[in-house]
Coordinates of C-alpha atoms in Angstrom, one line a residue:
Chain C
M1 CA -29.0 25.9 1.9
R2 CA -30.9 27.5 4.8
I3 CA -33.8 25.9 6.8
R4 CA -35.7 26.2 10.0
A5 CA -37.2 23.2 11.8
E6 CA -38.2 22.0 15.2
R7 CA -35.2 20.6 17.1
D8 CA -36.7 17.2 17.8
D9 CA -37.8 16.7 14.2
L10 CA -34.5 17.7 12.8
A11 CA -32.5 15.6 15.4
D12 CA -34.7 12.7 14.5
V13 CA -34.1 12.7 10.7
L14 CA -30.4 13.4 11.1
G15 CA -30.0 10.7 13.8
R16 CA -31.7 8.0 11.8
A17 CA -29.8 8.7 8.6
A18 CA -26.6 8.8 10.6
R19 CA -27.2 5.2 11.8
A20 CA -26.0 4.1 8.3
V21 CA -22.7 5.9 8.8
S22 CA -19.8 3.8 10.1
N23 CA -16.7 5.0 11.8
R24 CA -14.9 2.1 10.1
S25 CA -15.8 3.3 6.6
P26 CA -12.8 3.2 4.2
L27 CA -13.9 6.4 2.6
P28 CA -13.6 9.5 4.8
I29 CA -16.3 11.2 2.8
L30 CA -18.8 8.6 4.0
Q31 CA -18.5 10.0 7.5
G32 CA -20.9 12.7 6.4
V33 CA -24.7 12.9 6.0
L34 CA -25.9 14.6 2.9
C35 CA -28.6 17.2 3.5
E36 CA -30.6 18.4 0.5
V37 CA -33.3 21.0 0.5
E38 CA -35.8 21.1 -2.3
G39 CA -39.5 21.9 -2.6
G40 CA -39.9 22.6 1.1
R41 CA -38.4 19.3 2.2
L42 CA -35.1 18.4 3.8
R43 CA -33.8 15.0 2.6
V44 CA -31.0 13.5 4.7
T45 CA -28.9 10.6 3.4
G46 CA -26.3 8.5 5.2
T47 CA -24.4 5.5 3.9
D48 CA -21.5 3.3 4.6
G49 CA -21.3 2.1 1.0
E50 CA -23.4 -1.0 1.7
I51 CA -26.4 0.3 3.7
T52 CA -28.0 3.6 2.7
I53 CA -30.6 5.3 4.9
R54 CA -32.7 8.2 3.6
T55 CA -35.0 10.3 5.8
S56 CA -36.9 13.5 5.0
L57 CA -38.7 16.2 6.8
Q58 CA -41.1 19.1 5.9
V59 CA -39.1 22.2 6.9
E60 CA -39.3 26.0 6.4
A61 CA -37.0 26.2 3.4
L62 CA -35.4 29.6 3.3
E63 CA -32.9 28.7 0.6
E64 CA -32.6 25.5 -1.4
G65 CA -29.3 23.7 -1.7
R66 CA -27.2 20.8 -0.4
T67 CA -24.5 20.3 2.1
L68 CA -22.4 17.4 3.6
V69 CA -21.7 17.5 7.3
P70 CA -20.1 15.1 9.7
A71 CA -22.9 12.7 10.6
K72 CA -22.5 11.9 14.2
L73 CA -21.5 15.4 15.1
V74 CA -24.4 17.2 13.4
A75 CA -26.9 14.8 14.8
E76 CA -25.5 15.2 18.4
A77 CA -25.2 19.0 18.0
V78 CA -28.9 19.4 17.0
R79 CA -30.0 16.9 19.7
K80 CA -28.2 18.9 22.4
L81 CA -29.6 22.3 21.5
P82 CA -32.4 23.7 23.7
A83 CA -35.9 22.7 22.6
G84 CA -37.6 24.8 20.0
A85 CA -36.8 26.1 16.6
V86 CA -33.4 25.4 15.1
A87 CA -31.9 27.1 12.1
M88 CA -29.4 25.4 9.9
S89 CA -27.5 27.0 7.0
S90 CA -24.4 26.4 4.9
A91 CA -22.1 29.0 3.4
G92 CA -18.4 29.5 2.8
G93 CA -17.5 26.0 3.6
Q94 CA -19.2 26.0 7.0
V95 CA -22.6 24.8 8.3
E96 CA -24.1 27.0 11.0
I97 CA -26.6 25.5 13.4
T98 CA -28.3 27.8 15.9
G99 CA -31.2 27.5 18.3
N100 CA -32.2 29.5 21.3
G101 CA -28.7 30.8 22.0
P102 CA -26.0 28.2 21.2
R103 CA -24.4 28.3 17.8
F104 CA -22.4 25.6 16.1
R105 CA -20.2 26.2 13.1
L106 CA -19.1 22.9 11.6
R107 CA -16.7 22.4 8.8
E108 CA -18.5 21.3 5.6
L109 CA -17.3 18.2 3.8
N110 CA -16.9 18.4 0.0
V111 CA -20.4 17.5 -1.2
D112 CA -19.2 16.9 -4.7
D113 CA -17.1 14.0 -3.5
Y114 CA -20.2 12.2 -2.1
P115 CA -21.2 9.2 -4.0
A116 CA -24.5 9.3 -6.0
T117 CA -27.2 7.9 -3.8
A118 CA -30.3 8.7 -5.7
P119 CA -32.9 6.1 -5.0
K120 CA -33.2 3.6 -7.9
A121 CA -36.4 3.1 -9.7
T122 CA -38.2 0.3 -7.9
S123 CA -40.7 -2.2 -9.0
G124 CA -43.1 -1.1 -6.3
G125 CA -42.5 -3.8 -3.8
I126 CA -44.7 -5.5 -1.3
T127 CA -46.5 -3.4 1.4
M128 CA -47.1 -5.2 4.6
D129 CA -47.8 -4.7 8.3
G130 CA -44.7 -3.0 9.7
D131 CA -45.0 -4.3 13.2
L132 CA -45.4 -7.9 11.9
L133 CA -42.4 -7.5 9.7
T134 CA -40.1 -6.0 12.4
R135 CA -41.2 -8.6 15.0
A136 CA -40.6 -11.4 12.5
L137 CA -37.2 -10.0 11.7
N138 CA -36.3 -9.8 15.4
Q139 CA -37.4 -13.4 15.8
V140 CA -35.3 -14.9 13.1
G141 CA -32.4 -12.4 13.3
V142 CA -31.1 -13.9 16.5
A143 CA -30.1 -17.0 14.6
A144 CA -28.1 -15.2 11.9
S145 CA -24.4 -15.4 12.0
G146 CA -22.1 -12.5 12.6
D147 CA -19.1 -14.3 11.1
D148 CA -18.2 -12.8 7.7
A149 CA -16.2 -15.9 6.9
R150 CA -19.5 -17.5 5.8
P151 CA -21.4 -14.5 4.2
T152 CA -24.5 -16.5 3.3
L153 CA -25.1 -17.2 6.9
T154 CA -25.0 -13.5 7.9
G155 CA -28.2 -12.8 6.1
V156 CA -31.9 -13.4 6.4
L157 CA -33.5 -15.4 3.6
F158 CA -36.7 -13.9 2.2
E159 CA -38.6 -16.5 0.2
A160 CA -42.0 -17.6 -0.8
D161 CA -43.8 -20.4 0.9
E162 CA -46.9 -22.4 -0.1
E163 CA -49.1 -20.2 2.1
G164 CA -47.3 -16.8 1.9
S165 CA -43.8 -15.7 2.6
R166 CA -41.1 -16.8 4.9
L167 CA -38.0 -15.5 6.7
V168 CA -35.2 -17.8 7.6
A169 CA -31.8 -17.3 9.3
T170 CA -29.1 -19.6 10.5
D171 CA -25.5 -19.5 11.9
G172 CA -24.9 -23.1 11.3
Y173 CA -25.8 -24.1 14.8
R174 CA -29.4 -22.9 15.0
L175 CA -32.0 -22.0 12.4
A176 CA -35.0 -19.8 12.8
V177 CA -38.0 -19.8 10.5
R178 CA -40.9 -17.4 10.5
D179 CA -43.8 -17.9 8.2
L180 CA -45.8 -14.8 7.2
A181 CA -49.1 -16.4 6.3
G182 CA -51.0 -14.5 3.7
A183 CA -48.2 -12.1 2.9
E184 CA -47.5 -11.6 -0.7
N185 CA -44.7 -13.8 -2.1
F186 CA -41.2 -12.6 -1.6
P187 CA -38.7 -13.3 -4.4
T188 CA -35.9 -15.4 -3.0
T189 CA -33.4 -12.9 -1.6
L190 CA -30.7 -13.0 1.0
V191 CA -30.5 -9.7 3.0
P192 CA -27.7 -8.9 5.5
N193 CA -29.1 -9.1 9.0
R194 CA -26.8 -6.2 10.0
A195 CA -29.0 -4.0 7.8
L196 CA -32.3 -5.6 8.9
K197 CA -31.5 -4.7 12.5
E198 CA -31.8 -1.1 11.4
V199 CA -35.2 -1.4 9.8
S200 CA -37.3 -0.9 13.0
R201 CA -34.8 1.7 14.4
T202 CA -34.7 3.9 11.3
I203 CA -37.9 3.5 9.3
G204 CA -40.2 1.4 11.5
D205 CA -43.8 2.3 10.9
S206 CA -47.2 0.7 10.7
K207 CA -46.8 0.0 7.0
I208 CA -43.5 -1.0 5.4
T209 CA -42.8 -1.6 1.8
V210 CA -40.3 -4.3 0.9
D211 CA -38.7 -4.2 -2.5
L212 CA -36.3 -7.1 -3.2
G213 CA -34.2 -6.7 -6.3
E214 CA -31.4 -8.8 -7.7
R215 CA -28.7 -6.5 -6.4
E216 CA -30.4 -4.4 -3.7
A217 CA -33.2 -4.6 -1.2
T218 CA -35.1 -1.5 -0.1
F219 CA -37.3 -1.2 2.9
G220 CA -39.5 2.0 2.9
S221 CA -42.1 3.7 4.9
E222 CA -43.4 7.2 5.4
R223 CA -40.4 7.7 7.8
G224 CA -37.8 7.1 5.1
S225 CA -36.1 4.2 3.3
M226 CA -33.2 1.9 3.9
T227 CA -31.4 0.2 0.9
V228 CA -28.8 -2.5 1.2
R229 CA -26.8 -4.6 -1.1
V230 CA -28.1 -8.2 -1.1
I231 CA -25.9 -11.2 -0.4
E232 CA -24.9 -13.3 -3.4
G233 CA -24.8 -17.1 -2.8
A234 CA -27.1 -19.9 -2.0
F235 CA -28.7 -20.3 1.5
P236 CA -28.1 -23.9 2.7
P237 CA -31.0 -26.3 2.2
Y238 CA -32.8 -26.6 5.5
R239 CA -36.4 -28.0 5.0
H240 CA -35.3 -31.6 5.6
F241 CA -34.6 -30.7 9.2
F242 CA -38.3 -30.3 10.0
G243 CA -39.3 -34.0 10.2
S244 CA -41.2 -35.5 13.0
F245 CA -40.1 -35.1 16.6
P246 CA -41.4 -38.0 18.8
N247 CA -40.7 -36.2 22.2
R248 CA -42.5 -33.1 23.1
L249 CA -42.3 -31.0 26.3
T250 CA -44.6 -28.1 27.0
V251 CA -43.6 -25.7 29.8
P252 CA -44.3 -22.1 30.9
R253 CA -42.1 -19.9 28.8
E254 CA -41.2 -17.4 31.5
A255 CA -40.3 -20.3 34.0
L256 CA -38.0 -21.8 31.4
L257 CA -36.3 -18.5 30.6
D258 CA -35.8 -17.8 34.3
A259 CA -34.4 -21.2 34.9
V260 CA -32.0 -21.0 31.9
G261 CA -31.0 -17.6 33.1
R262 CA -30.1 -19.0 36.5
A263 CA -28.2 -21.8 34.9
S264 CA -26.2 -19.2 32.8
L265 CA -24.8 -17.8 36.1
V266 CA -22.9 -21.0 36.5
A267 CA -22.2 -21.6 32.8
E268 CA -19.7 -20.3 30.4
D269 CA -20.5 -20.1 26.8
H270 CA -19.2 -23.6 26.0
I271 CA -20.8 -25.4 28.9
P272 CA -24.3 -26.6 28.0
V273 CA -27.4 -26.9 30.1
R274 CA -28.8 -30.4 30.3
L275 CA -32.5 -31.0 30.0
N276 CA -33.8 -34.2 31.5
L277 CA -37.2 -34.5 29.8
H278 CA -39.5 -36.8 31.7
Q279 CA -43.1 -37.3 32.6
G280 CA -44.1 -34.3 34.7
G281 CA -41.7 -31.8 33.3
V282 CA -38.0 -31.2 32.9
E283 CA -35.0 -31.1 35.2
L284 CA -32.4 -28.6 34.2
S285 CA -28.9 -29.1 35.4
I286 CA -25.5 -27.5 34.7
T287 CA -22.1 -28.2 36.1
R288 CA -18.9 -26.2 35.8
Q289 CA -16.1 -28.0 37.4
E290 CA -14.3 -25.1 38.8
V291 CA -17.4 -23.2 40.0
G292 CA -20.2 -25.5 41.0
E293 CA -23.5 -26.6 39.7
E294 CA -27.2 -25.6 39.5
T295 CA -30.2 -27.8 39.1
E296 CA -33.9 -27.2 39.2
H297 CA -37.2 -28.7 38.1
I298 CA -40.0 -27.1 36.0
E299 CA -43.3 -28.8 35.9
G300 CA -44.8 -29.3 32.5
D301 CA -46.4 -31.7 30.1
F302 CA -44.2 -34.3 28.5
Q303 CA -45.1 -36.7 25.8
G304 CA -42.6 -39.3 24.6
E305 CA -39.8 -41.3 26.1
D306 CA -37.7 -40.0 28.9
M307 CA -34.4 -38.5 27.5
T308 CA -31.6 -36.1 28.3
I309 CA -30.5 -33.5 25.8
A310 CA -28.1 -30.6 26.3
F311 CA -28.1 -27.2 24.6
N312 CA -25.8 -24.2 24.5
V313 CA -27.3 -21.8 27.1
R314 CA -27.3 -18.7 24.9
Y315 CA -28.8 -20.5 21.9
L316 CA -31.6 -22.0 24.0
T317 CA -32.3 -18.6 25.6
D318 CA -32.5 -16.9 22.2
G319 CA -35.0 -19.4 20.9
V320 CA -37.2 -19.5 23.9
A321 CA -37.2 -15.6 24.2
A322 CA -38.2 -15.3 20.5
V323 CA -41.3 -17.5 21.1
V324 CA -44.5 -15.5 21.6
G325 CA -47.1 -16.7 24.2
D326 CA -47.3 -18.2 27.7
D327 CA -46.0 -21.6 26.9
V328 CA -43.1 -23.0 24.9
V329 CA -42.7 -26.4 23.4
I330 CA -39.4 -28.2 23.0
H331 CA -39.5 -31.0 20.5
A332 CA -36.7 -33.6 20.5
T333 CA -35.7 -36.8 18.8
D334 CA -32.5 -37.9 20.5
P335 CA -29.5 -36.3 22.2
V336 CA -27.5 -35.7 18.9
K337 CA -30.3 -34.6 16.6
P338 CA -31.7 -31.1 16.3
G339 CA -34.2 -29.9 18.9
L340 CA -37.1 -27.7 17.9
V341 CA -38.5 -24.8 19.9
T342 CA -42.0 -23.5 19.1
G343 CA -44.8 -21.7 20.8
T344 CA -48.4 -22.7 21.4
D345 CA -50.1 -19.4 20.8
E346 CA -48.5 -18.3 17.5
E347 CA -48.3 -20.4 14.4
G348 CA -45.4 -19.9 12.1
F349 CA -42.3 -19.5 14.3
R350 CA -39.9 -22.4 14.6
Y351 CA -36.4 -22.4 16.1
L352 CA -34.2 -25.4 15.4
L353 CA -31.0 -25.8 17.4
M354 CA -28.3 -28.4 17.5
P355 CA -27.7 -30.1 20.9
V356 CA -24.3 -30.3 22.4
R357 CA -22.9 -33.8 22.9
V358 CA -22.4 -34.6 26.6
Chain F
M1 CA 12.7 -18.3 34.1
R2 CA 12.2 -17.4 37.8
I3 CA 9.3 -19.3 39.4
V4 CA 7.9 -18.2 42.7
V5 CA 5.0 -19.8 44.6
A6 CA 4.0 -17.5 47.4
Q7 CA 1.3 -15.7 49.3
C8 CA 1.1 -12.3 47.8
T9 CA -1.0 -9.3 47.1
V10 CA -0.9 -7.6 43.7
D11 CA -1.7 -4.0 42.9
Y12 CA -1.9 -2.7 39.4
E13 CA -2.0 1.0 38.6
G14 CA -2.2 2.2 35.0
R15 CA -5.1 2.1 32.6
L16 CA -7.2 1.2 35.6
A17 CA -6.5 0.2 39.2
A18 CA -6.8 -3.5 40.3
H19 CA -6.1 -5.2 43.5
L20 CA -5.6 -8.9 44.2
P21 CA -5.9 -9.7 48.0
M22 CA -3.5 -11.9 49.8
A23 CA -3.6 -15.5 48.5
T24 CA -1.2 -18.1 47.3
R25 CA -0.2 -17.6 43.7
L26 CA 2.4 -18.5 41.1
V27 CA 4.6 -15.6 39.9
M28 CA 6.7 -16.1 36.8
V29 CA 9.5 -13.8 35.6
K30 CA 10.5 -14.8 32.2
V31 CA 13.9 -14.2 30.7
D32 CA 12.7 -11.5 28.5
G33 CA 11.4 -9.6 31.6
C34 CA 7.7 -10.4 31.3
V35 CA 6.0 -10.9 34.7
A36 CA 2.9 -13.0 35.1
V37 CA 0.8 -13.7 38.2
H38 CA -1.3 -16.9 38.0
A39 CA -3.9 -18.5 40.1
D40 CA -4.4 -22.2 40.4
G41 CA -6.9 -22.4 37.6
G42 CA -7.4 -21.5 33.9
A43 CA -5.2 -22.6 31.1
Y44 CA -3.4 -19.6 29.9
K45 CA -4.5 -16.2 31.2
P46 CA -2.7 -14.7 34.2
L47 CA -4.6 -12.8 36.8
N48 CA -2.2 -9.9 36.2
W49 CA 0.9 -9.3 34.2
M50 CA 3.3 -6.8 32.8
N51 CA 4.8 -7.3 29.4
A52 CA 8.4 -6.5 28.5
P53 CA 10.1 -4.0 28.3
N54 CA 9.8 -3.2 31.9
H55 CA 11.9 -2.6 35.0
L56 CA 11.6 -4.9 38.0
L57 CA 12.8 -3.5 41.3
D58 CA 13.3 -6.4 43.8
E59 CA 13.0 -5.1 47.3
G60 CA 12.9 -8.6 48.8
D61 CA 9.4 -8.9 50.1
R62 CA 8.1 -6.4 47.5
W63 CA 8.6 -6.3 43.8
V64 CA 7.7 -3.2 41.9
V65 CA 7.5 -3.6 38.1
T66 CA 7.1 -0.5 36.0
N67 CA 7.1 0.3 32.3
L68 CA 7.4 3.3 30.0
K69 CA 3.6 3.6 29.7
G70 CA 3.5 4.6 33.4
E71 CA 2.0 1.3 34.5
R72 CA 3.0 -0.2 37.8
L73 CA 2.6 -3.7 39.2
T74 CA 3.4 -4.1 42.9
I75 CA 3.6 -7.6 44.3
T76 CA 3.9 -7.8 48.1
F77 CA 5.0 -11.2 49.3
G78 CA 3.9 -13.0 52.5
A79 CA 5.1 -16.6 53.0
V80 CA 7.2 -17.9 50.1
H81 CA 6.7 -21.6 49.4
F82 CA 8.9 -22.0 46.4
D83 CA 11.4 -19.8 44.6
T84 CA 13.7 -21.1 41.9
R85 CA 15.3 -20.2 38.6
V86 CA 15.4 -22.5 35.7
D87 CA 17.2 -22.0 32.4
L88 CA 14.7 -23.1 29.7
G89 CA 17.2 -22.7 26.9
E90 CA 16.4 -21.7 23.4
D91 CA 12.7 -22.1 22.4
P92 CA 12.4 -24.2 19.3
G93 CA 9.1 -22.3 18.6
L94 CA 5.5 -23.6 18.2
R95 CA 5.1 -26.3 15.7
K96 CA 1.8 -25.4 14.0
D97 CA -0.3 -28.0 12.4
G98 CA 0.4 -26.7 8.9
V99 CA -3.2 -26.0 8.1
E100 CA -2.6 -25.2 4.4
A101 CA -0.5 -28.3 3.8
E102 CA -3.0 -30.4 5.8
L103 CA -5.9 -28.8 3.9
Q104 CA -4.2 -29.7 0.6
R105 CA -3.7 -33.3 1.8
L106 CA -7.3 -33.7 2.9
L107 CA -8.7 -32.2 -0.3
A108 CA -6.5 -34.5 -2.3
E109 CA -8.2 -37.4 -0.5
T110 CA -11.7 -36.0 -1.1
P111 CA -11.6 -33.8 -4.1
G112 CA -15.4 -34.2 -4.4
V113 CA -15.7 -31.7 -1.6
I114 CA -14.4 -29.0 -4.1
E115 CA -16.7 -30.0 -6.9
P116 CA -18.9 -33.1 -7.1
G117 CA -17.3 -35.7 -9.3
L118 CA -13.9 -34.2 -9.3
S119 CA -11.0 -36.7 -9.3
L120 CA -7.4 -36.1 -8.5
I121 CA -4.8 -36.4 -11.3
R122 CA -1.8 -35.4 -9.1
R123 CA -0.7 -33.2 -6.3
E124 CA 1.9 -30.4 -6.8
H125 CA 1.7 -30.6 -10.6
P126 CA 4.7 -28.7 -11.9
T127 CA 4.5 -25.6 -14.1
P128 CA 7.3 -23.2 -15.1
V129 CA 6.1 -20.8 -12.5
G130 CA 5.7 -23.2 -9.7
P131 CA 3.6 -26.3 -8.8
V132 CA -0.2 -26.3 -8.8
D133 CA -1.5 -27.7 -5.5
L134 CA -4.0 -30.1 -7.1
L135 CA -4.6 -31.0 -10.7
C136 CA -7.9 -32.7 -11.1
R137 CA -10.3 -34.1 -13.7
A138 CA -13.9 -32.9 -13.8
T139 CA -16.8 -35.1 -14.8
D140 CA -17.0 -33.4 -18.2
G141 CA -13.3 -34.4 -18.9
S142 CA -11.9 -30.9 -18.4
T143 CA -8.8 -30.3 -16.3
V144 CA -9.2 -28.3 -13.1
A145 CA -6.3 -26.6 -11.4
V146 CA -7.0 -26.1 -7.7
E147 CA -5.0 -23.6 -5.6
V148 CA -5.4 -24.3 -1.9
K149 CA -5.1 -21.5 0.7
R150 CA -5.9 -21.1 4.3
R151 CA -7.4 -17.7 3.5
G152 CA -8.3 -16.9 0.0
E153 CA -7.0 -13.5 -1.0
I154 CA -6.2 -11.6 -4.2
D155 CA -2.7 -13.0 -4.2
G156 CA -4.1 -16.5 -4.5
V157 CA -6.2 -15.6 -7.5
E158 CA -3.1 -14.0 -9.1
Q159 CA -1.1 -17.1 -8.5
L160 CA -3.7 -19.4 -9.9
T161 CA -4.1 -17.1 -13.0
R162 CA -0.3 -17.5 -13.7
Y163 CA -0.6 -21.3 -13.4
L164 CA -3.6 -21.4 -15.7
D165 CA -1.8 -19.3 -18.2
F166 CA 1.0 -21.9 -18.4
L167 CA -1.3 -25.0 -18.1
A168 CA -3.3 -23.7 -21.1
R169 CA -0.2 -24.0 -23.2
D170 CA 0.2 -27.7 -22.4
R171 CA -1.5 -29.5 -25.3
R172 CA -1.7 -32.7 -23.4
L173 CA -4.2 -31.2 -21.1
A174 CA -7.8 -30.7 -22.1
A175 CA -9.5 -27.4 -21.5
V176 CA -8.2 -26.1 -18.2
R177 CA -10.1 -24.1 -15.6
G178 CA -9.2 -23.0 -12.1
I179 CA -10.7 -23.2 -8.6
L180 CA -9.5 -21.3 -5.6
C181 CA -10.2 -23.3 -2.5
A182 CA -9.8 -21.9 1.0
Q183 CA -11.3 -21.9 4.5
A184 CA -12.5 -18.4 3.9
I185 CA -12.3 -16.3 0.8
K186 CA -12.3 -12.5 0.9
P187 CA -15.0 -10.7 -1.2
Q188 CA -12.4 -8.9 -3.3
A189 CA -10.7 -12.3 -4.1
R190 CA -14.1 -13.8 -5.1
Q191 CA -14.8 -10.8 -7.3
L192 CA -11.5 -11.0 -9.1
A193 CA -11.8 -14.8 -9.5
E194 CA -15.3 -14.5 -11.0
D195 CA -14.1 -11.7 -13.2
R196 CA -11.4 -14.0 -14.6
G197 CA -13.7 -17.1 -14.9
I198 CA -12.1 -18.8 -11.9
G199 CA -14.3 -20.7 -9.5
W200 CA -13.9 -20.5 -5.7
V201 CA -15.0 -22.8 -2.9
E202 CA -14.9 -22.4 0.8
V203 CA -14.3 -25.6 2.8
D204 CA -14.6 -26.4 6.5
Y205 CA -11.2 -27.6 7.7
D206 CA -12.6 -29.1 10.9
L207 CA -15.3 -31.0 9.0
L208 CA -12.6 -32.3 6.6
R209 CA -10.5 -33.4 9.5
G210 CA -13.6 -35.1 11.0
L211 CA -12.9 -33.7 14.4
D212 CA -15.1 -35.2 17.1
S213 CA -16.3 -31.9 18.4
P214 CA -19.1 -32.0 21.1
V215 CA -20.6 -29.0 19.4
L216 CA -22.9 -30.3 16.7
R217 CA -23.7 -28.3 13.6
L218 CA -26.6 -28.1 11.2
F219 CA -24.4 -26.9 8.3

């Protein structure tokens, strides 16, 4: 295999594919990225056995072939070469990378040991606005769990809704829903959030194709593709939580975020911020016995009966930050029932969170 | 156990350098040699400490504690308010709450958590290779052997497989199937269980115990 390409382009395709490679992978061979040259294109594949990222680049192909090189090292080596043309070739168990002076000779990994990663035949998938998808994934992803003890909560649910498609995630304490009105219906699939975080970083583009299969989900764009094994198991039923909320507070989003940020200086993760909702706005207060307290008032519009409700500071911050627009609405029923955070400018995003009993 | 309450500064050199300015603190030297410096707050974590094995050089108003990793903890004393030694005797050890046994008891009381309609026949049902944690009856009349674990791993599936093998030879029982029940079940154990036609269920111990936690949950 022998190619020439621009440093930035080559570093980009290697770096993005290398994001799938994990240092904790049980198979040493998966520390490598597979580079294949055929028909004037370099195809780069990285995988940790669960997530596979494929990227490709038009290159000057001097000799077709394939090689397997340590992922992080090759990506960094190319990135740190001087700007301009870079040559990469493999021979005699070594991969040589040169560009404007410096020369790396890296030990090749045994390419024959690399697992088959050829893309599976797909059913075509659903092509949608890439920015809309990645923004929606970021909005719901904050609510997904990172605890592998409950695998079904570590994913984002893709499902069809009456008016389009929907993304849902929960960690058991909060739940985020993002409706994608007008989007073609997703088949019900649970996709690991760990992989979805990589969508915008690795293949983000103006158009993204989503192909949800029974065993794998593939996200593709002109920049490459990411395939991940889907999560088996049932997502917990959640629709019954969205009943009516008699109390409703509307406040400026930035003001609330700033206030909760100040409160978090006093709080530790387990100390909630109290929201005293009343006519004219909300009073936030937080007390940590060994440190002190903080209180402040934010003016806003409140409809309902005065009440106090307390939330985990981080969960509240995540929900308010995910809302798009100038104002945020907090809906509440009573101090022990879920609260709901929504925006006023954008339809379709709802963030439900359980209060903390105080 | 030596317990000292005194004004002191503490300097640590090792993986990093850390300095605690002069203040009144509790210094403990445990019988195994561990040294811990505590402030008047926090439930468990010392401000600084040195695990055993180490060497404590007592120079009166200055202790220098070193270990083989090259770490050094220097405690320089000012006014000493309290300095005593107490023999705590032999430690009987921590009595844990016996999660697995407790989980079994709780599930025996509410077998419907494992599978709707499940009713308990008996706990610790004997087989030639050991007792099955819970023997239950399903709504369709079948017999269900439930193995309860804190963490569901392949060993648990193997154990249940052995029980099922022997239970299947008992003509008094109807068709027998198995369920592995645990707080968390590893993917390999699930795979093996499914491959052998064994069911698996994860249960929330805290929910079963009905703890009155201030942290409320959706699921």
